[in-house]
PDB file of C-alpha atoms and ligand atoms in Angstrom:
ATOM      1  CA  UNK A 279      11.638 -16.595  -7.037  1.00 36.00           C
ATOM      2  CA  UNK A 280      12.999 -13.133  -7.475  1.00 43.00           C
ATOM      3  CA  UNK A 281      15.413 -11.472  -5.189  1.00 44.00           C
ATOM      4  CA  UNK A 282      15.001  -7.398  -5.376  1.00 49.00           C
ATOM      5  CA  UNK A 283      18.828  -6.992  -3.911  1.00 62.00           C
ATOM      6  CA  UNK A 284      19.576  -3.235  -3.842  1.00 78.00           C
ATOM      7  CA  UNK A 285      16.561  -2.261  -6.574  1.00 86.00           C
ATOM      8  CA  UNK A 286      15.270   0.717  -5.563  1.00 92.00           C
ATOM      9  CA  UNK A 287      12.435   0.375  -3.259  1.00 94.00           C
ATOM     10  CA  UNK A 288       8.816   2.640  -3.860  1.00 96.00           C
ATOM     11  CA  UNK A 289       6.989   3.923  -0.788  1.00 96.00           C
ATOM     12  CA  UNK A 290       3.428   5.151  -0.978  1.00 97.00           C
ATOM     13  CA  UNK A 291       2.895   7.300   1.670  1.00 95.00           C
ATOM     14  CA  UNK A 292      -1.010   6.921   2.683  1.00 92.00           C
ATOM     15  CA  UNK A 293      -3.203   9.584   4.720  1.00 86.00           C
ATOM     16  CA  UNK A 294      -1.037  11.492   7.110  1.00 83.00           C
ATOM     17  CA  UNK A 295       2.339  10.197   5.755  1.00 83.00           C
ATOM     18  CA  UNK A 296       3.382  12.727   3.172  1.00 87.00           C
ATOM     19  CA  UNK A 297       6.806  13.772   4.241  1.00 88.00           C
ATOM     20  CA  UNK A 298      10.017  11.137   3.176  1.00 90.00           C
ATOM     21  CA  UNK A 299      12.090  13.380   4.926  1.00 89.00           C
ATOM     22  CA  UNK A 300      10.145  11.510   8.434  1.00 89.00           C
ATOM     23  CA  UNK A 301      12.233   8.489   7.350  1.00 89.00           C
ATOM     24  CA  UNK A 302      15.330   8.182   9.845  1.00 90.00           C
ATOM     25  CA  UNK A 303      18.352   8.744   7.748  1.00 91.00           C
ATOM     26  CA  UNK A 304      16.538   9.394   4.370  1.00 93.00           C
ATOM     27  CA  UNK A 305      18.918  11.554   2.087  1.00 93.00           C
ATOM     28  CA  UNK A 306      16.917  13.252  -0.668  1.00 93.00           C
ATOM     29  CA  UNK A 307      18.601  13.051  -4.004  1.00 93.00           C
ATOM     30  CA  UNK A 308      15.736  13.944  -6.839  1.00 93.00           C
ATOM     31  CA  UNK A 309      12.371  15.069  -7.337  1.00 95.00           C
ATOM     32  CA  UNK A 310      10.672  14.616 -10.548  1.00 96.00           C
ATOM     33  CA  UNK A 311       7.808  14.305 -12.253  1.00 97.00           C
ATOM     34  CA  UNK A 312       7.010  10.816 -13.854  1.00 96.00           C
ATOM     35  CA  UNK A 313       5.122  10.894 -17.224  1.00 97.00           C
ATOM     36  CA  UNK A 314       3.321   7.327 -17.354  1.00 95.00           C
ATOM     37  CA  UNK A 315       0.442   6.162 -19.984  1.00 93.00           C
ATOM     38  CA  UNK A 316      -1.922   6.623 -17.568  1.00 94.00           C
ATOM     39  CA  UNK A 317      -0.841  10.823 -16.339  1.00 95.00           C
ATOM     40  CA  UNK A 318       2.086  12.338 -14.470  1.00 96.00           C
ATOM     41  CA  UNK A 319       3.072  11.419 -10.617  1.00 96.00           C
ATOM     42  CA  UNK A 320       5.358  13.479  -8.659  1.00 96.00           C
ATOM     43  CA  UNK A 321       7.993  11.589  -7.484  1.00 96.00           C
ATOM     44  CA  UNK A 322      10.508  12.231  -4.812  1.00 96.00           C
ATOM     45  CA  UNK A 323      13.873  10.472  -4.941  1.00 96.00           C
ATOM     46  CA  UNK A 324      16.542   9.251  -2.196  1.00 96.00           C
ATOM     47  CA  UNK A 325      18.427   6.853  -0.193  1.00 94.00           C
ATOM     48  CA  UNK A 326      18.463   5.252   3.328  1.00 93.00           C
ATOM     49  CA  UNK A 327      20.556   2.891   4.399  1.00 89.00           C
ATOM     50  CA  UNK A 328      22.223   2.353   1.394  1.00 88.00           C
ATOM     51  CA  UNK A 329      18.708   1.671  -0.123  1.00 92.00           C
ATOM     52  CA  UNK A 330      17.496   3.810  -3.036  1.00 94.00           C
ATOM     53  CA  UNK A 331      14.074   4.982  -2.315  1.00 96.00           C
ATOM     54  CA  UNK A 332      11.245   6.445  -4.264  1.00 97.00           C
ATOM     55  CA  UNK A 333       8.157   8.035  -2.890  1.00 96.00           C
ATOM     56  CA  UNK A 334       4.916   9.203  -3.471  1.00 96.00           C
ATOM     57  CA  UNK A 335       1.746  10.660  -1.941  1.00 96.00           C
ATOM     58  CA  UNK A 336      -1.076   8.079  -2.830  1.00 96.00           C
ATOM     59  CA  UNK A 337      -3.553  10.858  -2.610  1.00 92.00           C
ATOM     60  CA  UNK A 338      -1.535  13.534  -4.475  1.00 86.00           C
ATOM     61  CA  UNK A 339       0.768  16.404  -2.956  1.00 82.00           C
ATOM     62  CA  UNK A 340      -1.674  18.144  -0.527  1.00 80.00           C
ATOM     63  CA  UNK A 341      -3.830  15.240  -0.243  1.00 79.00           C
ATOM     64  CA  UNK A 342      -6.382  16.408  -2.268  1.00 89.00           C
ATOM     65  CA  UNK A 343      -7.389  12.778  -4.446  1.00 91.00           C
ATOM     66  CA  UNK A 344     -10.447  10.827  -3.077  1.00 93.00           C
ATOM     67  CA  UNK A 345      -9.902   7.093  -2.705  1.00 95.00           C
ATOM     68  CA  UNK A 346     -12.297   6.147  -5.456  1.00 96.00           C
ATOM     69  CA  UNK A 347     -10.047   8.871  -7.827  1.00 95.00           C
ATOM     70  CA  UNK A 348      -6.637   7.728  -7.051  1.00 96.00           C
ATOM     71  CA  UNK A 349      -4.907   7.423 -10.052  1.00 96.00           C
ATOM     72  CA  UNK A 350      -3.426   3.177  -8.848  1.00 97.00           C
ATOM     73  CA  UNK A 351      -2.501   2.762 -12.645  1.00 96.00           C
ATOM     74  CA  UNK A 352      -0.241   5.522 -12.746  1.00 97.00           C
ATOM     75  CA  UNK A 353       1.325   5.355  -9.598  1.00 97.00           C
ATOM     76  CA  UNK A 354       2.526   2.384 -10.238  1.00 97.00           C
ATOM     77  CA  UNK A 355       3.676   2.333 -13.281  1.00 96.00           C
ATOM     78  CA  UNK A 356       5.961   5.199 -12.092  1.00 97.00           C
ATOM     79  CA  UNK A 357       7.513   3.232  -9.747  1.00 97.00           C
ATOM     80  CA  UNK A 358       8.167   0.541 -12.042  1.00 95.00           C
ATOM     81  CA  UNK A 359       9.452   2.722 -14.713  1.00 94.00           C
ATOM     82  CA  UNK A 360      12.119   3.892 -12.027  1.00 95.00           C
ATOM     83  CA  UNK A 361      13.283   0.220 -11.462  1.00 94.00           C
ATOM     84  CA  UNK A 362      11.463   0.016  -8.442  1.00 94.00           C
ATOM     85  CA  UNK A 363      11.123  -3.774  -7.654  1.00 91.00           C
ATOM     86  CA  UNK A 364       9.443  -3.437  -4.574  1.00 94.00           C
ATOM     87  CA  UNK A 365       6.715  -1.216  -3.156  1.00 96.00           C
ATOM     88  CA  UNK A 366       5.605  -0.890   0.533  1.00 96.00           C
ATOM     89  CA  UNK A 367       2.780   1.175   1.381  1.00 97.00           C
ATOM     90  CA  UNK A 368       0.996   2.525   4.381  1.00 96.00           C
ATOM     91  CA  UNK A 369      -3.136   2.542   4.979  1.00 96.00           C
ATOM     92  CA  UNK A 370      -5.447   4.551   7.638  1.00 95.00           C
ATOM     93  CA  UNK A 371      -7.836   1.531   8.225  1.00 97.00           C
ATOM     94  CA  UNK A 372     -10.813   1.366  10.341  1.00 97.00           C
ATOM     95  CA  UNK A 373     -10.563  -2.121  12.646  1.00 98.00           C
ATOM     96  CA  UNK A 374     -13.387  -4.567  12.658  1.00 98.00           C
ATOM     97  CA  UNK A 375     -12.351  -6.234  15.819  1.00 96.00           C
ATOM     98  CA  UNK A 376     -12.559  -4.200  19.134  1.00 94.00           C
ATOM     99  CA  UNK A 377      -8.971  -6.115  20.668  1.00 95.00           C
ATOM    100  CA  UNK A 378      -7.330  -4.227  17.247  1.00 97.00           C
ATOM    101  CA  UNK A 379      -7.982  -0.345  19.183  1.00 95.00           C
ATOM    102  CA  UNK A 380      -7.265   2.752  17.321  1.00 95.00           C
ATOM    103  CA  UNK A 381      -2.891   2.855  17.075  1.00 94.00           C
ATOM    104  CA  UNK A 382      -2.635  -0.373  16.253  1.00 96.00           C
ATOM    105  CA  UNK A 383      -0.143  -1.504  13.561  1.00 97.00           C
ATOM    106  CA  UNK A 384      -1.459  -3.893  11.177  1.00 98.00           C
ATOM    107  CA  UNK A 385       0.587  -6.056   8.552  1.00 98.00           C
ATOM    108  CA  UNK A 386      -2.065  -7.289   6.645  1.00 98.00           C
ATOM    109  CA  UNK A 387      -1.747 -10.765   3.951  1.00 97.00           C
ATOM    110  CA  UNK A 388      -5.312 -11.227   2.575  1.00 98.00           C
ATOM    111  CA  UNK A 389      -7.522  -8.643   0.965  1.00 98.00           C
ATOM    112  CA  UNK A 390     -11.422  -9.040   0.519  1.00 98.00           C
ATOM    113  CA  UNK A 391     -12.388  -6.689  -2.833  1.00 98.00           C
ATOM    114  CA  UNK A 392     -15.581  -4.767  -2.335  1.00 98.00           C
ATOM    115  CA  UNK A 393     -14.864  -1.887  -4.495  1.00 97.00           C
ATOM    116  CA  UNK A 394     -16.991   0.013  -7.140  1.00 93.00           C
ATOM    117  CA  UNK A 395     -15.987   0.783 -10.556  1.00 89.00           C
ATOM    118  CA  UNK A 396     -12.395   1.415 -10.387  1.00 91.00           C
ATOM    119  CA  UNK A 397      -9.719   0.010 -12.850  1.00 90.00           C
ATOM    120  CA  UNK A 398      -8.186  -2.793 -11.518  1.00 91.00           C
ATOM    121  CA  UNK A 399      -5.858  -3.910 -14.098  1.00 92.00           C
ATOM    122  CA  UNK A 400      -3.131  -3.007 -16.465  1.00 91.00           C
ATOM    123  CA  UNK A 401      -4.189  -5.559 -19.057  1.00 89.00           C
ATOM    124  CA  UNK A 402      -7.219  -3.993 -20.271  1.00 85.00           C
ATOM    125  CA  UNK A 403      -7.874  -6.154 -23.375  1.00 81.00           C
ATOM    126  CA  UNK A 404      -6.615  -2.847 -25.431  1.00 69.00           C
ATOM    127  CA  UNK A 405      -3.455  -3.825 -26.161  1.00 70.00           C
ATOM    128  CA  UNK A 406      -1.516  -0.985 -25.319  1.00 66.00           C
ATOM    129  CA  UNK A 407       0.413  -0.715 -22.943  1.00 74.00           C
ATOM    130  CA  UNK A 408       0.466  -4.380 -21.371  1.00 78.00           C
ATOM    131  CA  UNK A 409      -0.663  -6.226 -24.225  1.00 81.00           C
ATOM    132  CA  UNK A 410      -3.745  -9.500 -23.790  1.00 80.00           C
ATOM    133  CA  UNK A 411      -5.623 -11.338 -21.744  1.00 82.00           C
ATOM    134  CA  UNK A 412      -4.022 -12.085 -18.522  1.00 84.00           C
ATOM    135  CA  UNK A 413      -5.255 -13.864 -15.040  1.00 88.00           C
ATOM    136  CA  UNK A 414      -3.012 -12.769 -12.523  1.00 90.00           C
ATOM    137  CA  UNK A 415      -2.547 -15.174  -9.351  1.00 92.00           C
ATOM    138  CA  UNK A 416      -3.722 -13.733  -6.278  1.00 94.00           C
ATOM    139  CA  UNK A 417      -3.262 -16.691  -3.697  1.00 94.00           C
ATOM    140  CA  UNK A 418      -1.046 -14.636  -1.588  1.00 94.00           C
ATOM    141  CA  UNK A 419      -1.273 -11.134  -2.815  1.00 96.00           C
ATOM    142  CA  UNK A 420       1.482  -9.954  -0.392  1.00 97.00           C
ATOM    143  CA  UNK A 421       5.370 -10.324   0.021  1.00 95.00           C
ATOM    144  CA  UNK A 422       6.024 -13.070   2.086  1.00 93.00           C
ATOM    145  CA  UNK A 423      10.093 -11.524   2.158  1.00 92.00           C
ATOM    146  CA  UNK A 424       8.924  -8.260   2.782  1.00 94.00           C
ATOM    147  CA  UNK A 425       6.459  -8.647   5.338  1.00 95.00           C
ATOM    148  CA  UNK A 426       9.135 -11.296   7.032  1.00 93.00           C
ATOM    149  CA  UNK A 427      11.448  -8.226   7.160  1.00 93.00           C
ATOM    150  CA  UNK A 428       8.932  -5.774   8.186  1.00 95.00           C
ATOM    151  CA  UNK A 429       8.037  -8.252  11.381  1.00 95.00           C
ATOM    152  CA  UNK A 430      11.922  -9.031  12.371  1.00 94.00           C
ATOM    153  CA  UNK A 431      12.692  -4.841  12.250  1.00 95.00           C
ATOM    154  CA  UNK A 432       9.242  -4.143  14.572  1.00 96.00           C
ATOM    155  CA  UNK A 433      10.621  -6.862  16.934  1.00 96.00           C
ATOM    156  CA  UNK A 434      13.792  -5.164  16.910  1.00 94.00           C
ATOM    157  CA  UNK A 435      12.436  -1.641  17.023  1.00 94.00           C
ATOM    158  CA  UNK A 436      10.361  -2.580  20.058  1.00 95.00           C
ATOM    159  CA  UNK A 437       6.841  -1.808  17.665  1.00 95.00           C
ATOM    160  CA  UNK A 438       3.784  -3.796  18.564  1.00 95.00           C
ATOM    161  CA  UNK A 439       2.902  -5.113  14.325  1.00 97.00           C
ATOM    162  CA  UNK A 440      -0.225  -7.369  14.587  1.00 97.00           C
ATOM    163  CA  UNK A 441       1.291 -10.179  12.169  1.00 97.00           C
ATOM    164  CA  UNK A 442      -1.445 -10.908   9.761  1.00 97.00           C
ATOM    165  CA  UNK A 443      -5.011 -10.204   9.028  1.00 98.00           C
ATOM    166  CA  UNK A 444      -7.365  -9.272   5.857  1.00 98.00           C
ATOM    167  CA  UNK A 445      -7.597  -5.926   4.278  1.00 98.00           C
ATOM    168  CA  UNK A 446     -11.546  -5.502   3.156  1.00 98.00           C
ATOM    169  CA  UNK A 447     -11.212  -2.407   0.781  1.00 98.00           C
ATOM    170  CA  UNK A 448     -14.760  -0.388   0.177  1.00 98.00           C
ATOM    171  CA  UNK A 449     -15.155   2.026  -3.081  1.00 97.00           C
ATOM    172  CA  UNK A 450     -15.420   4.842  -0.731  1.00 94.00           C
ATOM    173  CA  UNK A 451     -15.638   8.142  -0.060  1.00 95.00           C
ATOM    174  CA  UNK A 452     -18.151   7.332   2.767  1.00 96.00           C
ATOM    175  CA  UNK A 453     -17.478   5.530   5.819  1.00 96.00           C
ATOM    176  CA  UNK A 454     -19.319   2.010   6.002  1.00 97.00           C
ATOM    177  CA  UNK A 455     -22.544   1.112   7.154  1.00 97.00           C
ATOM    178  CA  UNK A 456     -22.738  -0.544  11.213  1.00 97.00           C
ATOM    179  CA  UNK A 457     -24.331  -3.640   9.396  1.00 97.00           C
ATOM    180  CA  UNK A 458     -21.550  -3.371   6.401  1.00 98.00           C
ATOM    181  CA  UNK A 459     -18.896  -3.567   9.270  1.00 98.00           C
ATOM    182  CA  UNK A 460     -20.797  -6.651  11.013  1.00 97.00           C
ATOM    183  CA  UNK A 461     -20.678  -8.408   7.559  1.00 98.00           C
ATOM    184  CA  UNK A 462     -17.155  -7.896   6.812  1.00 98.00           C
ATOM    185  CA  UNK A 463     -16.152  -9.341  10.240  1.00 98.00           C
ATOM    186  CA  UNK A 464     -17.972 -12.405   9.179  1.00 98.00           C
ATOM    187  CA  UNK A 465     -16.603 -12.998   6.132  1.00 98.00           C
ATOM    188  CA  UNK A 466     -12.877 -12.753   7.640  1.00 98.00           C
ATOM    189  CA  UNK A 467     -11.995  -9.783   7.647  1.00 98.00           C
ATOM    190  CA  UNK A 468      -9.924  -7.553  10.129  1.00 98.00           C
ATOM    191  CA  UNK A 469      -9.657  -3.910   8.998  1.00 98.00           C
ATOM    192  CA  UNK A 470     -11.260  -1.834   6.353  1.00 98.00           C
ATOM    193  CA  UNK A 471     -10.050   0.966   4.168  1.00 98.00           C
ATOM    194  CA  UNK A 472     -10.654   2.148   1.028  1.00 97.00           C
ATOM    195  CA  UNK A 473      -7.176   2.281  -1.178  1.00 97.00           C
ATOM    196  CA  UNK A 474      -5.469  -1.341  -0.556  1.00 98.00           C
ATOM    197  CA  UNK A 475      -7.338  -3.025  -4.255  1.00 98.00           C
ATOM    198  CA  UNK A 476      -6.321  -2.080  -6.953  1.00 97.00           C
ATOM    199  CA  UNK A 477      -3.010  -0.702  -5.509  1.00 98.00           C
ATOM    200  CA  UNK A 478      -1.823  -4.778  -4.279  1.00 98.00           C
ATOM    201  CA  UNK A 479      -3.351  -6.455  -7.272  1.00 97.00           C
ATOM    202  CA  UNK A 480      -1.306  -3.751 -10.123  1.00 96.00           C
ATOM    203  CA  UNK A 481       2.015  -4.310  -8.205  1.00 96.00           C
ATOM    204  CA  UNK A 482       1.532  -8.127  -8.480  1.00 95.00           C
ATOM    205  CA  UNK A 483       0.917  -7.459 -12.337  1.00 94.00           C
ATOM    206  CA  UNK A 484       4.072  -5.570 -12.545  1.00 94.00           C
ATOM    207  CA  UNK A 485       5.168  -8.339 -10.677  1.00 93.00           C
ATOM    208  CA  UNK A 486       6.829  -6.400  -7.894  1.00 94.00           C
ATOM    209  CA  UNK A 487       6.948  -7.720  -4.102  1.00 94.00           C
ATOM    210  CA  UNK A 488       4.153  -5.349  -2.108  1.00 97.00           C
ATOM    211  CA  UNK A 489       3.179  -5.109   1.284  1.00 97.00           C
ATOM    212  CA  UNK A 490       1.210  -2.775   3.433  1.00 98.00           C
ATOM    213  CA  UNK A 491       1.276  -1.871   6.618  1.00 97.00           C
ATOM    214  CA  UNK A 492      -2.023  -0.798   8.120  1.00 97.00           C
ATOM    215  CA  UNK A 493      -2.740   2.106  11.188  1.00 96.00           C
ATOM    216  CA  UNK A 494      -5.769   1.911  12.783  1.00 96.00           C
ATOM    217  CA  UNK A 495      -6.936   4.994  13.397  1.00 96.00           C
ATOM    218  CA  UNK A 496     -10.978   3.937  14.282  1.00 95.00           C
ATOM    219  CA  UNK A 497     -13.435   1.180  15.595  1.00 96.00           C
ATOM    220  CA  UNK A 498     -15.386   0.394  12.522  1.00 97.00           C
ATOM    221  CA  UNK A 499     -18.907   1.895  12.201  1.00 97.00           C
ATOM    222  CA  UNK A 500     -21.205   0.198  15.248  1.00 96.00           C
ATOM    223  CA  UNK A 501     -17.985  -0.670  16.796  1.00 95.00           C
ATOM    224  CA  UNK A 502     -16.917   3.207  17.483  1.00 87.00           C
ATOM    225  CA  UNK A 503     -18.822   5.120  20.169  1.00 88.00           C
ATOM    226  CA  UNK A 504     -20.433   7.923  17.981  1.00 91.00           C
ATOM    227  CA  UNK A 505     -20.220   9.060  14.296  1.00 93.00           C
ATOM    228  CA  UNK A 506     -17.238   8.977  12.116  1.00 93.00           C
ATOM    229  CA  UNK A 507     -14.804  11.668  11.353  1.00 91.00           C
ATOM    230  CA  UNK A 508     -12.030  12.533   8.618  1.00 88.00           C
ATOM    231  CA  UNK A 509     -10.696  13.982  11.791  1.00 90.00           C
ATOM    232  CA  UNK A 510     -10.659  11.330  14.082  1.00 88.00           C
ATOM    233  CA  UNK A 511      -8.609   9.753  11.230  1.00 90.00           C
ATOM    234  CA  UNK A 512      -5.924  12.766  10.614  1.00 91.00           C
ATOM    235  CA  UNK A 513      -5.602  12.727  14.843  1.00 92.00           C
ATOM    236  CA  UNK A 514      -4.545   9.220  15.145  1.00 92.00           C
ATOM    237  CA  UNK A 515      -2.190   8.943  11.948  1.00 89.00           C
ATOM    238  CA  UNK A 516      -0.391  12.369  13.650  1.00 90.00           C
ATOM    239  CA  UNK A 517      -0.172  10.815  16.288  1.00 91.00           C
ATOM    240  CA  UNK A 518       0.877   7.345  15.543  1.00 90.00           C
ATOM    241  CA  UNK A 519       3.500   8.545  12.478  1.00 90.00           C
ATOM    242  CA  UNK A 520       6.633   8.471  14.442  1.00 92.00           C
ATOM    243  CA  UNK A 521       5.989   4.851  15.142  1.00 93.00           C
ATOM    244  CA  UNK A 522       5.277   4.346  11.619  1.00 94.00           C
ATOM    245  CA  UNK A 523       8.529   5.923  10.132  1.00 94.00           C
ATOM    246  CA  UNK A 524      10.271   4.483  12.614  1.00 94.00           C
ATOM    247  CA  UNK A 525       9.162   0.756  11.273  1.00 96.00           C
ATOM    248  CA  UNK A 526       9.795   1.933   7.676  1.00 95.00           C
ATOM    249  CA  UNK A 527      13.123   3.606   8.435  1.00 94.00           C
ATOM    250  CA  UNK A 528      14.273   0.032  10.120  1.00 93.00           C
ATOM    251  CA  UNK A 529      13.059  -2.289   7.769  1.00 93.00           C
ATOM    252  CA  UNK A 530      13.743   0.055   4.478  1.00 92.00           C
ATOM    253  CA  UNK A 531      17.488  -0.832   3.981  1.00 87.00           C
ATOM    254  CA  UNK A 532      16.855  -5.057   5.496  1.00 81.00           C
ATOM    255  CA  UNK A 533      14.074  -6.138   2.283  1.00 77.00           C
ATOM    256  CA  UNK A 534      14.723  -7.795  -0.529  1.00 71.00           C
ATOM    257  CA  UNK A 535      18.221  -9.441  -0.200  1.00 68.00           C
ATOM    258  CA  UNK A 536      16.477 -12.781   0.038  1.00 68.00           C
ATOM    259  CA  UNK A 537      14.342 -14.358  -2.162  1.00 71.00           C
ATOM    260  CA  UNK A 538      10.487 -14.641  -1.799  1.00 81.00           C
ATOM    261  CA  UNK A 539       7.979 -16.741  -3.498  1.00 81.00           C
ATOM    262  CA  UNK A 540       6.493 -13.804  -5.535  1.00 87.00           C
ATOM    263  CA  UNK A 541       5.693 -14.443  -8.852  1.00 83.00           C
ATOM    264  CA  UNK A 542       7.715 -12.971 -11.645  1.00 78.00           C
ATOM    265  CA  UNK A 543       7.068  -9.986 -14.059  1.00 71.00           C
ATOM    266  CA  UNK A 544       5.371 -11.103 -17.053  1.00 70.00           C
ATOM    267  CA  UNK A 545       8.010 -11.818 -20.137  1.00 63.00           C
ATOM    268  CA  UNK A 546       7.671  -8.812 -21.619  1.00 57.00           C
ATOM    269  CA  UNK A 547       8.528  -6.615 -18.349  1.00 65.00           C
ATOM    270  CA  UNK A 548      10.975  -8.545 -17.635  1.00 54.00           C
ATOM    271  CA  UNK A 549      13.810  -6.327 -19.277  1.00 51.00           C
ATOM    272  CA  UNK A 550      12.856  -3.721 -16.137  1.00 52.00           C
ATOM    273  CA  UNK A 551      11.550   0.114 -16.733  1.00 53.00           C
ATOM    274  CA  UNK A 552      14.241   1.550 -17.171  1.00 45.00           C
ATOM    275  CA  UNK A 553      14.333   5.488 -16.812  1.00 42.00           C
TER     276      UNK A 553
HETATM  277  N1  LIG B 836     -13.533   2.684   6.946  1.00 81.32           N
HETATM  278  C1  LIG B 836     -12.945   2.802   5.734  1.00 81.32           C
HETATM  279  N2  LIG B 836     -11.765   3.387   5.559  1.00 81.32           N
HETATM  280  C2  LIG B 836     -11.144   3.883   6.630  1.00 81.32           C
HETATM  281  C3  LIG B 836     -11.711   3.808   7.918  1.00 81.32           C
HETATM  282  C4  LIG B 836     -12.961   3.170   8.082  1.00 81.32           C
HETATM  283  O1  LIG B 836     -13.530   3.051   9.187  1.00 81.32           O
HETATM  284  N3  LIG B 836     -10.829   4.401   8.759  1.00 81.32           N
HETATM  285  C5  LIG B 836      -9.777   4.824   8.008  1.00 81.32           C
HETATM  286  N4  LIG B 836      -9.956   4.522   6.717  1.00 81.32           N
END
């Protein structure tokens, strides 16, 4: 059962959350650019709360990655190399349930996979960098400690969190079919995006603690009255990001003093990246 204590935390800012500097009482220290197997991530560096902090733009400064293009291997890895021991991220989902409206907070604890041909693992049967076969547990895919914190600092902060529900991640770029959305509901699931696998599944490799918090900024498709927009989207994450930052900002310096029932790093990551 690892504790992450005062590790530095990672924070992967999704659509609409770009800016660290949102985070209440986040003092910048560094910005860098992290060389990983896998290509370079900017990184920017900090503290709040006592906590040290790194972040990064999932889709790249500017926004300017596709969902199916992220680069999940090297963002990652970045984190980790910087001692990060735990990672939260945020998600613009789409909501398969009309009582989960467009604003909603989501703190999601299941995933359903539906992705194309991304890669979703670290141990690629090439040996190098993470070396063999591995079969990584996914029971519970997210922190149990994290999300546990990230529920205690809404209640405090006054922010409605829906507690739980399943993250169905598409390959993306398009927006789903109205019978895709139908289907999904039926099989479990709650919201949709397109970015949640293989982010979740490579920090559980890495064995760091992971959780996501999801903004619905859309009815699925069928669900919503017309078409769907990038813009409809953008509108709802600018409008819903000071709630956001203000979750983050609370539960930030809180996480990882107690210990959680992730699984640990595999042996040989076990000595920690280092920088
Ligand atoms: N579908 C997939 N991804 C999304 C959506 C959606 O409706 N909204 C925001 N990200």
């Amino acid at each position: 059962m690892p504790t992450t204590d005062l590790a530095p935390v990672g924070l992967i800012g999704g659509t609409g959350i770009y800016d660290p500097g949102r985070l209440t009482g986040f003092v910048p220290t560094a910005s860098k650019v992290a060389d990983t197997p896998y290509g370079s991530v900017p990184l920017t560096g900090g503290e709040l709360g006592g906590r040290p902090l790194w972040f990064l733009n999932r889709h790249g400064p500017g926004h300017h990655v596709p969902p199916h293009r992220v680069n999940y291997r090297a963002n990652l890895w970045a984190l980790w190399q910087e001692g990060v021991r735990a990672v939260l991220a945020t998600a613009a989902v789409g909501s398969l349930e009309s009582a989960l409206p467009p604003g909603t907070l989501v703190l999601v604890d299941q995933f359903l996979d539906f992705t194309g041909p991304r890669t979703r693992t670290f141990f690629d049967g090439a040996g190098a960098p993470l070396p063999g076969v591995r079969h990584t547990d996914m029971t519970a895919p997210y922190c149990a400690g994290w999300r546990s914190v990230l529920m205690a600092a809404a209640e405090d902060g006054g922010i409605k969190l829906s507690p739980s529900g399943t993250y169905v991640c598409t390959e993306g770029p398009r927006f789903e079919t109205a019978a895709e959305i139908r289907a999904f509901h039926r099989l479990g699931g709650t919201v949709v995006g397109m970015t949640g696998v293989p982010e979740v599944v490579l920090a559980r490799e890495l064995g760091l603690c992971y959780a996501t918090v999801c903004l619905v900024t859309n009815l699925g498709a069928g669900l919503a009255p017309g078409p769907l927009t990038h813009e409809d989207v953008t509108t709802v994450v600018a409008a819903q990001q000071t709630e956001m930052t203000r979750l983050l900002s609370q539960a930030l310096p809180d996480g990882g003093r107690t210990a959680c029932f992730c699984p640990a790093a595999p042996d040989h990551l076990m000595g920690g990246g280092g920088t």
